[in-house]
Structure formats: structure tokens, C-alpha cells
Short mmCIF file of C-alpha atoms in Angstrom, two decimals:
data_model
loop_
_atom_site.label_atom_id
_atom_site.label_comp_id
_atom_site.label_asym_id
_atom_site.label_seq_id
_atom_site.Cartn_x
_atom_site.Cartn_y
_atom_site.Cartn_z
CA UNK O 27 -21.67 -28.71 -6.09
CA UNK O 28 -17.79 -27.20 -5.78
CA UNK O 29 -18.37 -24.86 -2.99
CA UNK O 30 -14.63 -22.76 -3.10
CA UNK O 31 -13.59 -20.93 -0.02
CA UNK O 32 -10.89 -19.68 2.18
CA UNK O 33 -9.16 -21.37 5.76
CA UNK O 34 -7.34 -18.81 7.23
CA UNK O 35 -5.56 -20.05 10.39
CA UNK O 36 -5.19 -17.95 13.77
CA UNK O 37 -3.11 -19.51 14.65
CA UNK O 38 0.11 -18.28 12.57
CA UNK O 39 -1.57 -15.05 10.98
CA UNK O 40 0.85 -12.27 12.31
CA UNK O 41 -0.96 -9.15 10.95
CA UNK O 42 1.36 -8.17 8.60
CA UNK O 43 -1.61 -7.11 6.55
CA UNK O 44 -0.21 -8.56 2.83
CA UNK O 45 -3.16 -10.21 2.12
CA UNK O 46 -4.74 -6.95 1.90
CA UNK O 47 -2.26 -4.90 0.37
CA UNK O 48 -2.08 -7.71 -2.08
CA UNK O 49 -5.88 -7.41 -2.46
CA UNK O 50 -6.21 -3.76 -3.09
CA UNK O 51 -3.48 -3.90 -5.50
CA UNK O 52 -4.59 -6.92 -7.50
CA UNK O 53 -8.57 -5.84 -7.85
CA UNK O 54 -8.47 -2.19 -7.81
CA UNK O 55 -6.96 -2.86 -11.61
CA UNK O 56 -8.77 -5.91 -12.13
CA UNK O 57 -12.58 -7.52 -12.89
CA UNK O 58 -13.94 -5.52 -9.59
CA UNK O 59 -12.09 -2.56 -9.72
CA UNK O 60 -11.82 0.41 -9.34
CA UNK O 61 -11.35 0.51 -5.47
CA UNK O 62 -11.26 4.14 -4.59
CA UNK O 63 -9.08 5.76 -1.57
CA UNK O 64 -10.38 9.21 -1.48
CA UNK O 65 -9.27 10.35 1.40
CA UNK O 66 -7.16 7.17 3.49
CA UNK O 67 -4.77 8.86 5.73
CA UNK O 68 -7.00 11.43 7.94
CA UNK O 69 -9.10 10.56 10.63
CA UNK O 70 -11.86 10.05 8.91
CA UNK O 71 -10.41 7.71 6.56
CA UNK O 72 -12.67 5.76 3.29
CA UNK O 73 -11.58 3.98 1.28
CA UNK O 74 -13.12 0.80 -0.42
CA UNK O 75 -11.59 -2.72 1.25
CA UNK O 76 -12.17 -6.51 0.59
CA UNK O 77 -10.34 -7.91 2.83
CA UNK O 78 -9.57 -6.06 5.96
CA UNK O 79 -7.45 -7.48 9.55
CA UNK O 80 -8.96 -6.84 13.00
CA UNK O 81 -6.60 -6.56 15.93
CA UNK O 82 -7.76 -7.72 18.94
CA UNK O 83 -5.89 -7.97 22.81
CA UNK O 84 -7.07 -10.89 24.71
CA UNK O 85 -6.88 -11.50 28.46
CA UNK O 86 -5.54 -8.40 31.33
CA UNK O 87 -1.91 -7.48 32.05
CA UNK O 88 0.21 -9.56 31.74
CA UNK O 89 -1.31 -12.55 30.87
CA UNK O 90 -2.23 -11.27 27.55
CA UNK O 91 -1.70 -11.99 23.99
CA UNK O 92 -2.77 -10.70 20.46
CA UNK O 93 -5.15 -11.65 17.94
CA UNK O 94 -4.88 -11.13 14.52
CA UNK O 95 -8.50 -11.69 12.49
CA UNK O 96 -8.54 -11.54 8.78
CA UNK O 97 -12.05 -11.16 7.49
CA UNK O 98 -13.90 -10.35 3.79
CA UNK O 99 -16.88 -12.11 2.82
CA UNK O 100 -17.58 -15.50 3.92
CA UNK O 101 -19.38 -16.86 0.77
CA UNK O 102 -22.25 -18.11 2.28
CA UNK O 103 -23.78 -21.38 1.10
CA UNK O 104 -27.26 -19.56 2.31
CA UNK O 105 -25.99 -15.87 1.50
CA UNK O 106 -28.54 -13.38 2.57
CA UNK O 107 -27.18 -10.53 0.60
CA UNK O 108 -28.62 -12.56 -2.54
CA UNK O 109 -32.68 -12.35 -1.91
CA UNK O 110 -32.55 -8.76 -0.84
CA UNK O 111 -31.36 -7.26 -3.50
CA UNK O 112 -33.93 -5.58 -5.63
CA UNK O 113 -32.22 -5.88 -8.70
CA UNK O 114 -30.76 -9.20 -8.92
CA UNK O 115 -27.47 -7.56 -8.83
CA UNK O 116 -26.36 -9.75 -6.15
CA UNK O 117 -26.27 -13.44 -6.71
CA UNK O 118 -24.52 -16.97 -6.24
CA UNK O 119 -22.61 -18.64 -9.14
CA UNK O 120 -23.59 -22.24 -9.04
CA UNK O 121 -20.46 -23.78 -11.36
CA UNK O 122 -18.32 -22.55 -8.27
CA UNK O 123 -20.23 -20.83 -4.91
CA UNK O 124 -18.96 -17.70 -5.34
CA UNK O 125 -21.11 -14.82 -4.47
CA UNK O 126 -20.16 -11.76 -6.66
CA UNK O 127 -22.04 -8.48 -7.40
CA UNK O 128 -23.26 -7.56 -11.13
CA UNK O 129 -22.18 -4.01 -11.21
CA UNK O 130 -24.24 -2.93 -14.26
CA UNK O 131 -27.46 -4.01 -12.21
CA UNK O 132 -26.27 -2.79 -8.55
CA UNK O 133 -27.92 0.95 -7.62
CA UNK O 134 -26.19 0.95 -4.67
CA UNK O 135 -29.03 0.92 -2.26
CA UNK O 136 -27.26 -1.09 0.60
CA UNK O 137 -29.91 -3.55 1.14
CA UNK O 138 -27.23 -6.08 0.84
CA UNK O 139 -25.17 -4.44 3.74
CA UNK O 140 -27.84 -4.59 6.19
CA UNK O 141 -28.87 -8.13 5.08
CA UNK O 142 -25.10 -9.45 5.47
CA UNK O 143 -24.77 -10.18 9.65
CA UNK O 144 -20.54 -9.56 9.20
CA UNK O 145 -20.33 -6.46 7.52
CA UNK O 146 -18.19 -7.58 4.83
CA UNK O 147 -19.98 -5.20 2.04
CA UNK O 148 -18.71 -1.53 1.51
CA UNK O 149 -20.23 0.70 -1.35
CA UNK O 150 -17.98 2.12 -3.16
CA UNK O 151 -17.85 6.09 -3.01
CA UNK O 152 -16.71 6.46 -6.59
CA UNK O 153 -18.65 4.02 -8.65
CA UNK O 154 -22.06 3.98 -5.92
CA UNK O 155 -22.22 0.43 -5.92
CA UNK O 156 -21.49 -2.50 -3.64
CA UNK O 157 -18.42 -4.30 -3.34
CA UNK O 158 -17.11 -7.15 -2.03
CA UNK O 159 -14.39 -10.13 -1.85
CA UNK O 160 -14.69 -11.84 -5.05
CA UNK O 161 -12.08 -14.40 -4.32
CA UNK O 162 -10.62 -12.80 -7.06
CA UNK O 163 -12.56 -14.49 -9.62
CA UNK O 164 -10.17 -13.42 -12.35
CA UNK O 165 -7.96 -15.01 -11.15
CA UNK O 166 -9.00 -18.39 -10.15
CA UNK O 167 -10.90 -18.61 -13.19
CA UNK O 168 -8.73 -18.03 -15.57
CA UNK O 169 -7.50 -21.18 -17.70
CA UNK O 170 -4.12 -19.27 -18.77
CA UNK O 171 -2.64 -19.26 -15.51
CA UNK O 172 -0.74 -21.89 -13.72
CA UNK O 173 -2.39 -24.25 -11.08
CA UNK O 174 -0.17 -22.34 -8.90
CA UNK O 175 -1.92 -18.76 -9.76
CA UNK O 176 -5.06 -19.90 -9.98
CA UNK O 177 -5.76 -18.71 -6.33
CA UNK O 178 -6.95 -15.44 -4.65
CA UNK O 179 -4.10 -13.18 -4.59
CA UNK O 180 -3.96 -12.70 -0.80
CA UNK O 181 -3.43 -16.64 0.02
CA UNK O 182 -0.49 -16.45 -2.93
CA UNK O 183 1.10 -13.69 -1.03
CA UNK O 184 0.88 -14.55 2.61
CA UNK O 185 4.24 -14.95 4.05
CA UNK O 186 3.01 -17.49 6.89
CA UNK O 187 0.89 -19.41 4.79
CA UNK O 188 -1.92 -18.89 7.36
CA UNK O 189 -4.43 -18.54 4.27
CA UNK O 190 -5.59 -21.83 2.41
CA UNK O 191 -8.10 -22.29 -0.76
CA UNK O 192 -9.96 -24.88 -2.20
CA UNK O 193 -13.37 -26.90 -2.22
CA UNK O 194 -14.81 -27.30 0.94
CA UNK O 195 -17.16 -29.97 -0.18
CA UNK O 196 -14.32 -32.24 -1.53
CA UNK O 197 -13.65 -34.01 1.39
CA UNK O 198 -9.92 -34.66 0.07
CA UNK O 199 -9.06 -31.43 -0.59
CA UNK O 200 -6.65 -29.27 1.15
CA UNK O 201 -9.11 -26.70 2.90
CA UNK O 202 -11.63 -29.76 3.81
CA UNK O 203 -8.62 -31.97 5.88
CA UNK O 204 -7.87 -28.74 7.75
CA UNK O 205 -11.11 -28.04 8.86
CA UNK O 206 -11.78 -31.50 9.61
CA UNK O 207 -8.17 -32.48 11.39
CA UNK O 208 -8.08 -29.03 13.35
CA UNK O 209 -11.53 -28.04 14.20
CA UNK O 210 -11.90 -25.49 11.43
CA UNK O 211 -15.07 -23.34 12.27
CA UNK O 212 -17.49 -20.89 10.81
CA UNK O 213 -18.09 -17.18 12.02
CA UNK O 214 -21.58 -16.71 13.78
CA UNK O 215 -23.24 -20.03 12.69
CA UNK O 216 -26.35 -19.08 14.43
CA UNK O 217 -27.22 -16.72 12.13
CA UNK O 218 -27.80 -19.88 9.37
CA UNK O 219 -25.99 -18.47 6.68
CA UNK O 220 -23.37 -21.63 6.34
CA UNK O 221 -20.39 -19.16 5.77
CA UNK O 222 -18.10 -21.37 3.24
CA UNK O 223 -14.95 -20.05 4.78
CA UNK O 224 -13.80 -21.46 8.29
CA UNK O 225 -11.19 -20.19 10.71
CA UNK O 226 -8.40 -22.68 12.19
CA UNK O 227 -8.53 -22.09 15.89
CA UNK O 228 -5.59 -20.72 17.37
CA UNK O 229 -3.64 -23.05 20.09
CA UNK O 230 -3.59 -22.00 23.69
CA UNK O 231 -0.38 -21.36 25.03
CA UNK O 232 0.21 -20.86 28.47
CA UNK O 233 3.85 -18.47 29.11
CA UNK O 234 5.56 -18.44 32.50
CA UNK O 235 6.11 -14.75 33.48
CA UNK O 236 8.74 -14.34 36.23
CA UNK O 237 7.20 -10.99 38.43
CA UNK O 238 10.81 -9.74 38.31
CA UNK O 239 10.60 -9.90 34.69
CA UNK O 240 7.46 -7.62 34.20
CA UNK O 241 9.76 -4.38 35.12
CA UNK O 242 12.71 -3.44 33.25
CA UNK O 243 15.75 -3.36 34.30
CA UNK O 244 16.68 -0.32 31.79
CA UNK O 245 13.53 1.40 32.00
CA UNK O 246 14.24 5.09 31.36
CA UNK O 247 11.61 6.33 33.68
CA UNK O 248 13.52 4.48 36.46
CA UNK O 249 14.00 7.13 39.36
CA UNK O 250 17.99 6.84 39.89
CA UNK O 251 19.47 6.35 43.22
CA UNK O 252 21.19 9.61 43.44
CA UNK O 253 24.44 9.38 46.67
CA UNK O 254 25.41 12.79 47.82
CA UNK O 255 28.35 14.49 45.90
CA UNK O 256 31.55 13.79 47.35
CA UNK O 257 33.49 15.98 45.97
CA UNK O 258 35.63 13.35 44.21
CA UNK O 259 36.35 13.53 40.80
CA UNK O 260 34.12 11.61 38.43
CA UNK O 261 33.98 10.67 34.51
CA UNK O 262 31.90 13.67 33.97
CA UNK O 263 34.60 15.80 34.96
CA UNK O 264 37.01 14.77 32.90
CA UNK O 265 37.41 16.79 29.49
CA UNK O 266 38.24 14.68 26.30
#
């Protein structure tokens, strides 16, 4: 069975955060939107997401270094959002692995949420019912588009290319020589879910910091080393 999924790599994902600008623009007009923002800016912000980066800083001063994690839902070949749901509103389309949301059967009841161990469904406040990455199924389904666009919009618009797509089960596919040639791995695998999309560990680098290099030179907080005036006459006294 075609099981389609995402790759992201770690390793050159620089948070610019296009893949989910990208997103929100693409489905809140499309298949699964709306996605409502009502109130994004405050500090209490909501706003419906399916895709959203974490930010993580690894390691203590100053051997540190950043972390960028993309993460939406994982597509699980075992997803256990699917036998919760009272409805049937949540379920697993077996042409392509895609685990989507019927809308006209959801009632919003969050089972799903709590069933789903990475958090990756958010009910929308507007419509009151579930919502999730669809790997924009639109899009990648849709026979009038290129090869090229048939893909999830945030993998067409990453600048670093740090997002791949494809069928994990085809061994000779794109996504399935990644995992296989970089040690591609899934997100909690103990919880048994098989998550379909895998993560491309990032490299450890090691940097040489020179001690004289962790203070600046131009720091403005510097205390100066004020001399006693003199009494000779300096560029400050000068009138232009």
C-alpha cells in the first residue's frame, strides 16, 4: 500500500517558518479551510495551525546551538486518532495513507486530541471541529497539476529544501533513500503508532570558541577607561 509522507531534515531547516505561512495561506482557502485567526497577535493568541516550528536551544553558554523542529501530523500507519472517534469522522484513506478528518461527521469532541500522543490536532474555534495537516490533499491529488505541484505546499515553498515527499514504502523513492542513507527516524516510536513521516538527524558539529572571542570588543556596556582631564584641547572642543 502507497504510504505518502513527509522527511523534513534538521539538519538545514533554518526556521524561517515558510512552510507554515505557505500552509495557512494555501488551506485556509482550500479543501480544509477555513483556518480562523481570531485573535493572533495578543498574548493569548488562537488561531488554527497545521504545521507549526518549535525552537529549541541545545547545550549551556557557549557551547550552544539552535534547533529548529517542524511538526504537523505524522500520518500514522497505526493512527490512534482513527478508533476514537465516535463518529467515524476521523479515518485513514487506504489508496494513499493519508489520515484526514470528515468535517460533516466531526462534533468536535476532542477525543482525537487526547488520543494523538504529539498534539498535532487543534479544533477549530470557528467551525468546532478538528483539524489537521492534510498533506494538502488538494493538492497532491489533483490530476490537473504538474508532477511538480503535485506536493504539499510547504515542501514546494521551502527555501532550503529541508522538506521532502513521497512514498515511504517504495523503497526507490526519494523520501525512502533518505531515510535509509541518513538514518531518517520517527518521533516517539514507543508509543506504536508507526508515524509515516521521519526526521533526518541533524550532524554534530563541534566549533572552536577562542575565550577572547566570547566578549566583544565593541560592547556598548564596556566601562571606558576614563584618564584625568588634562586640560589639553581635544576633538570635542573643537566647533565645526
Amino acid at each position: 500500500m502507497t504510504q505518502l509522507a513527509l522527511v523534513i531534515d534538521l539538519n538545514v531547516c533554518v526556521g524561517c517558518h515558510a512552510c507554515v505561512t505557505s500552509c495557512k495561506e494555501w488551506n485556509t482557502s482550500g479543501w480544509a479551510g477555513p483556518l480562523v485567526d481570531q485573535n493572533p497577535y495578543e498574548g493569548s493568541p488562537t488561531g488554527t495551525f497545521f504545521n507549526r516550528v518549535q525552537t529549541f536551544e541545545i547545550g549551556t553558554f557557549p557551547n550552544t546551538e539552535t534547533l529548529h523542529f517542524p511538526k504537523s501530523c505524522l500520518h500514522c500507519e497505526e493512527p490512534p486518532c482513527v478508533p476514537v472517534c465516535p463518529t467515524g469522522a476521523s479515518y485513514k484513506r487506504a489508496d494513499n495513507g493519508v489520515v484526514l478528518v470528515d468535517y460533516d461527521k466531526c462534533i468536535g469532541c476532542k477525543y482525537c486530541s487526547w488520543a494523538c500522543p504529539y498534539g498535532a490536532r487543534e479544533l477549530d474555534a470557528q467551525q468546532q471541529v478538528m483539524k489537521k495537516c492534510t498533506l494538502c490533499i488538494d493538492r497532491i491529488t489533483d490530476a490537473k497539476l504538474s508532477e511538480r505541484d503535485r506536493k504539499p505546499s510547504c515542501v514546494l515553498a521551502c527555501p532550503a529544501s529541508a522538506r521532502l515527499f513521497g512514498d515511504v514504502h517504495d523503497p526507490d523513492s526519494e523520501v525512502s533513500i533518505a531515510i535509509r542513507e541518513r538514518g531518517g527516524y520517527q518521533l516517539m516510536p514507543e508509543w506504536g503508532t508507526q508515524p509515516s513521516n521521519h526526521y533526518l538527524p541533524r550532524q554534530k558539529m563541534r566549533l572552536h570558541i577562542d575565550p577572547e572571542e566570547l566578549t566583544r570588543v565593541d560592547n556598548p556596556l564596556r566601562r571606558e577607561d576614563l584618564t584625568d582631564y588634562t586640560g589639553e584641547e581635544t576633538l570635542d572642543d573643537v566647533a565645526w
